[in-house]
Coordinates of C-alpha atoms in Angstrom, one line a residue:
Chain A
M275 CA 5.4 22.6 111.5
A276 CA 4.5 25.3 113.9
T277 CA 6.7 23.7 116.6
S278 CA 9.9 25.0 114.9
V279 CA 8.9 28.4 116.2
L280 CA 10.0 27.1 119.6
E281 CA 13.5 26.0 118.4
N282 CA 15.4 28.9 120.0
I283 CA 12.9 29.6 122.8
P284 CA 14.1 28.6 126.3
L285 CA 11.6 26.5 128.2
N286 CA 11.9 25.2 131.7
E287 CA 11.7 21.4 132.6
E288 CA 7.9 21.6 132.7
G289 CA 7.7 23.4 129.3
F290 CA 6.9 26.9 130.5
L291 CA 8.6 29.9 129.0
T292 CA 11.6 30.9 131.1
D293 CA 11.3 34.4 129.8
P294 CA 7.6 35.3 129.5
S295 CA 8.4 38.6 127.7
V296 CA 9.3 36.6 124.5
W297 CA 5.8 35.3 124.2
N298 CA 3.9 36.0 121.0
E299 CA 0.9 34.5 119.2
E300 CA 3.1 32.2 117.1
I301 CA 4.7 30.8 120.2
A302 CA 1.2 30.3 121.8
K303 CA 0.1 28.4 118.7
A304 CA 3.2 26.2 118.8
L305 CA 2.8 25.5 122.6
A306 CA -0.8 24.7 122.0
E307 CA 0.1 22.3 119.2
Q308 CA 2.4 20.5 121.6
E309 CA -0.6 20.0 123.9
G310 CA -2.7 18.8 120.9
I311 CA -4.9 21.9 120.9
E312 CA -5.8 23.9 117.8
L313 CA -6.5 27.5 119.0
T314 CA -9.9 28.9 118.1
E315 CA -11.3 32.3 118.9
K316 CA -12.7 30.9 122.2
H317 CA -9.2 29.8 123.2
W318 CA -7.8 33.2 122.3
E319 CA -10.4 34.9 124.5
V320 CA -9.2 32.8 127.5
I321 CA -5.5 33.4 126.7
R322 CA -6.0 37.2 126.3
W323 CA -8.0 37.4 129.5
C324 CA -5.3 35.4 131.4
R325 CA -2.5 37.6 130.1
E326 CA -4.5 40.8 131.1
A327 CA -5.2 39.3 134.5
A328 CA -1.6 38.4 135.1
A329 CA -0.5 41.8 134.0
R330 CA -2.9 43.3 136.6
S331 CA -2.1 41.0 139.5
G332 CA 1.4 39.7 138.7
A333 CA 0.2 36.1 139.1
S334 CA -1.2 33.6 136.7
P335 CA -4.9 33.3 137.3
T336 CA -6.5 30.2 138.8
L337 CA -9.2 28.2 137.0
R338 CA -11.9 29.7 139.1
Q339 CA -10.7 33.2 138.4
I340 CA -10.7 32.3 134.7
T341 CA -14.3 31.1 134.7
T342 CA -15.5 34.0 136.8
G343 CA -13.5 36.5 134.7
T344 CA -14.4 35.3 131.2
G345 CA -17.9 34.1 131.9
L346 CA -17.0 30.6 130.6
S347 CA -18.5 27.7 132.4
T348 CA -16.2 25.1 134.0
K349 CA -17.4 22.6 131.4
E350 CA -16.4 24.9 128.5
L351 CA -13.0 25.6 130.0
F352 CA -12.3 21.9 130.4
N353 CA -13.5 21.2 126.9
L354 CA -11.3 24.0 125.4
F355 CA -8.2 22.8 127.3
P356 CA -8.9 19.1 128.1
K357 CA -7.0 17.1 130.7
G358 CA -5.5 19.6 133.0
P359 CA -6.5 23.2 132.0
A360 CA -4.7 24.7 135.0
K361 CA -1.2 24.2 133.6
K362 CA -2.2 24.2 129.9
V363 CA -3.8 27.6 129.8
A364 CA -0.9 29.2 131.8
R365 CA 1.7 27.5 129.6
I366 CA 0.1 28.5 126.3
A367 CA -0.5 32.0 127.6
G368 CA 3.2 32.3 128.4
L369 CA 2.6 32.7 132.1
G370 CA 3.8 30.8 135.2
K371 CA 1.9 28.1 137.0
P372 CA -1.2 29.4 138.8
E373 CA -0.4 30.1 142.5
G374 CA -3.9 29.8 144.0
C375 CA -5.7 26.5 144.7
I376 CA -9.2 27.2 143.4
Chain B
M1154 CA 0.2 5.2 126.3
S1155 CA 0.3 4.9 130.1
E1156 CA -3.0 4.9 132.0
N1157 CA -4.1 8.3 133.3
R1158 CA -3.4 9.0 137.0
H1159 CA -6.5 8.6 139.1
M1160 CA -7.2 9.9 142.6
A1161 CA -10.1 8.7 144.8
F1162 CA -11.2 10.5 147.9
I1163 CA -13.3 8.7 150.5
C1164 CA -15.2 11.5 152.3
S1165 CA -16.4 10.3 155.7
K1166 CA -16.9 13.6 157.5
G1167 CA -19.9 16.0 157.4
N1168 CA -18.4 19.1 159.2
L1169 CA -17.8 22.3 157.2
D1170 CA -14.1 22.2 157.8
M1171 CA -13.7 18.6 156.8
A1172 CA -15.8 19.1 153.7
Y1173 CA -13.2 21.1 151.9
P1174 CA -9.9 19.0 151.8
A1175 CA -11.2 16.5 149.2
L1176 CA -13.0 19.2 147.2
I1177 CA -9.9 21.4 147.0
M1178 CA -7.5 18.6 146.3
G1179 CA -9.9 17.1 143.8
W1180 CA -10.3 20.4 142.0
A1181 CA -6.5 20.8 141.9
A1182 CA -6.2 17.2 140.5
L1183 CA -8.7 17.9 137.8
G1184 CA -6.9 21.0 136.9
N1185 CA -3.7 19.0 136.5
G1186 CA -5.4 16.4 134.3
V1187 CA -5.8 13.7 136.9
D1188 CA -9.0 11.6 137.0
V1189 CA -11.0 12.1 140.2
T1190 CA -13.5 9.9 142.1
L1191 CA -15.3 11.1 145.2
F1192 CA -17.0 8.5 147.5
F1193 CA -19.2 9.9 150.2
T1194 CA -19.8 7.7 153.2
F1195 CA -21.3 8.0 156.7
W1196 CA -21.4 11.7 157.8
G1197 CA -19.8 12.6 154.5
L1198 CA -23.2 11.9 152.9
D1199 CA -24.3 15.3 154.3
L1200 CA -22.1 16.9 151.6
I1201 CA -24.1 15.5 148.7
N1202 CA -27.5 15.6 150.6
K1203 CA -29.4 18.5 149.1
H1204 CA -31.2 19.2 152.3
R1205 CA -27.9 19.3 154.3
V1206 CA -25.2 20.7 152.1
D1207 CA -26.0 24.3 152.7
H1208 CA -26.2 23.8 156.5
L1209 CA -22.8 22.2 157.3
E1210 CA -21.3 23.4 160.5
I1211 CA -18.0 23.6 162.4
A1212 CA -18.3 23.0 166.2
P1213 CA -15.4 24.5 168.2
V1214 CA -15.7 21.6 170.8
G1215 CA -13.0 19.1 170.3
I1216 CA -11.0 21.2 167.9
T1217 CA -7.9 22.0 170.0
S1218 CA -6.2 23.7 167.1
M1219 CA -8.8 26.4 166.9
K1220 CA -7.4 29.7 168.2
T1221 CA -8.9 33.1 168.9
G1222 CA -7.0 34.6 165.9
M1223 CA -9.3 32.6 163.6
M1224 CA -12.3 34.0 165.4
G1225 CA -11.2 37.5 164.5
F1226 CA -9.5 38.5 167.7
P1227 CA -6.1 40.3 167.5
V1228 CA -4.5 37.9 170.1
N1229 CA -4.0 34.3 169.0
M1230 CA -4.6 32.2 172.0
G1231 CA -6.3 28.9 172.8
I1232 CA -10.0 28.7 173.4
P1233 CA -11.1 26.8 176.5
Q1234 CA -13.0 23.7 175.4
L1235 CA -15.7 24.6 177.9
A1236 CA -16.4 27.8 175.9
G1237 CA -17.2 25.8 172.9
V1238 CA -20.3 24.3 174.5
L1239 CA -21.9 27.7 175.1
P1240 CA -25.1 28.2 173.1
G1241 CA -24.4 29.9 169.7
M1242 CA -20.6 29.0 169.6
T1243 CA -21.1 26.5 166.7
A1244 CA -23.1 29.1 164.8
V1245 CA -20.5 31.8 165.4
A1246 CA -17.6 29.5 164.3
T1247 CA -19.6 28.4 161.2
S1248 CA -20.4 31.9 160.1
L1249 CA -16.7 33.0 160.7
M1250 CA -15.4 30.1 158.7
K1251 CA -17.8 30.8 155.8
K1252 CA -16.7 34.4 155.8
K1253 CA -13.0 33.4 155.7
M1254 CA -13.6 31.0 152.9
E1255 CA -15.4 33.7 150.9
E1256 CA -12.5 36.1 151.4
L1257 CA -10.3 33.5 149.8
D1258 CA -12.8 33.2 146.9
V1259 CA -13.5 29.5 147.9
P1260 CA -17.0 28.7 146.8
P1261 CA -19.6 27.1 149.0
V1262 CA -19.6 23.3 149.1
R1263 CA -22.7 23.0 146.8
E1264 CA -21.0 25.1 144.1
M1265 CA -17.6 23.3 144.5
L1266 CA -19.3 19.9 144.0
Q1267 CA -20.9 21.3 140.8
M1268 CA -17.5 22.6 139.6
L1269 CA -15.9 19.2 140.2
H1270 CA -18.8 17.4 138.5
D1271 CA -18.5 19.8 135.5
A1272 CA -14.8 19.2 135.3
G1273 CA -15.4 15.4 135.0
A1274 CA -15.2 14.1 138.6
K1275 CA -17.3 11.0 139.4
I1276 CA -19.4 11.4 142.6
Y1277 CA -20.8 8.4 144.5
G1278 CA -22.7 7.8 147.7
C1279 CA -22.0 4.7 149.9
K1280 CA -24.8 2.1 149.5
M1281 CA -24.6 0.8 153.1
T1282 CA -24.8 4.2 154.8
V1283 CA -27.4 5.4 152.4
D1284 CA -29.6 2.4 153.4
M1285 CA -28.7 2.9 157.1
M1286 CA -29.8 6.5 157.0
K1287 CA -32.8 5.7 154.9
L1288 CA -31.9 8.1 152.2
T1289 CA -33.1 7.9 148.6
K1290 CA -31.9 9.2 145.3
E1291 CA -34.2 12.2 145.7
D1292 CA -32.2 13.3 148.7
F1293 CA -29.1 13.8 146.7
L1294 CA -27.7 16.6 144.6
D1295 CA -28.0 16.1 140.8
V1296 CA -24.2 15.9 140.5
V1297 CA -24.2 12.5 142.2
D1298 CA -23.5 9.8 139.7
G1299 CA -24.9 7.0 141.8
V1300 CA -24.9 5.0 145.0
V1301 CA -22.4 2.1 145.0
T1302 CA -21.4 -0.7 147.3
A1303 CA -18.0 -0.9 148.9
S1304 CA -17.1 -3.7 146.4
E1305 CA -18.1 -1.6 143.4
F1306 CA -16.0 1.3 144.8
I1307 CA -13.0 -1.1 144.9
D1308 CA -13.6 -2.0 141.3
I1309 CA -14.0 1.6 140.2
T1310 CA -10.8 2.7 141.9
E1311 CA -8.5 0.0 140.6
G1312 CA -5.1 1.5 140.3
A1313 CA -6.2 4.8 141.8
Q1314 CA -4.5 6.6 144.7
I1315 CA -7.0 6.5 147.5
I1316 CA -7.2 9.2 150.2
F1317 CA -9.4 8.8 153.2
I1318 CA -10.8 11.9 154.8

């Protein structure tokens, strides 16, 4: 069970990492599993891009920034992270909630 | 499992400034996993009318909140209503608003509707006003799911949170 990776990892009430620096790929897999998502290479591309974008700007990217930045379509992004990609992507990537609206 | 949260927006305005509230809220809702329905009625039909959507405007007349700061002037003071009726004022305000939205990376209305559609929002026109304005299916953007009656809208949005704009 990948979820046991999260046993000693502090999460806030919404399930986001309280300390983003502890993030690693095993934690991402475990968080994704909680969301019912099995990470494929496409997911990793999004996650990696989001982490790079956040490192550059200091803020978790918005959905629009993700589609523009990765070249994925809105449909593809919503298929990869169904039912609420805004929070799911940020949570799995170990980032905070996106601060922009678009 | 509890039923998914559902938000329905009734969009009754066709001005550029009043086009965005439902689109931005709807996009945020979809991003948070909430189901979204958009119902366009009366002037709101301009937003899904392919001949009109790229020509939405904002007229300064009647908008008492509009200040010179938004028009790009360093001093933020009121604009006399009379100034709003001068020829070209609507065009100026419209182009300024479009510029401001672009600076914030907010896409044009046509593109936002496509994004909402691709993210799973349902988009409907209001049957009565469509008939009244003598519009047909060919007048609407491809993202429109259909034209429905008020009664059908009530059925579709059972249990939804309804927001009138």
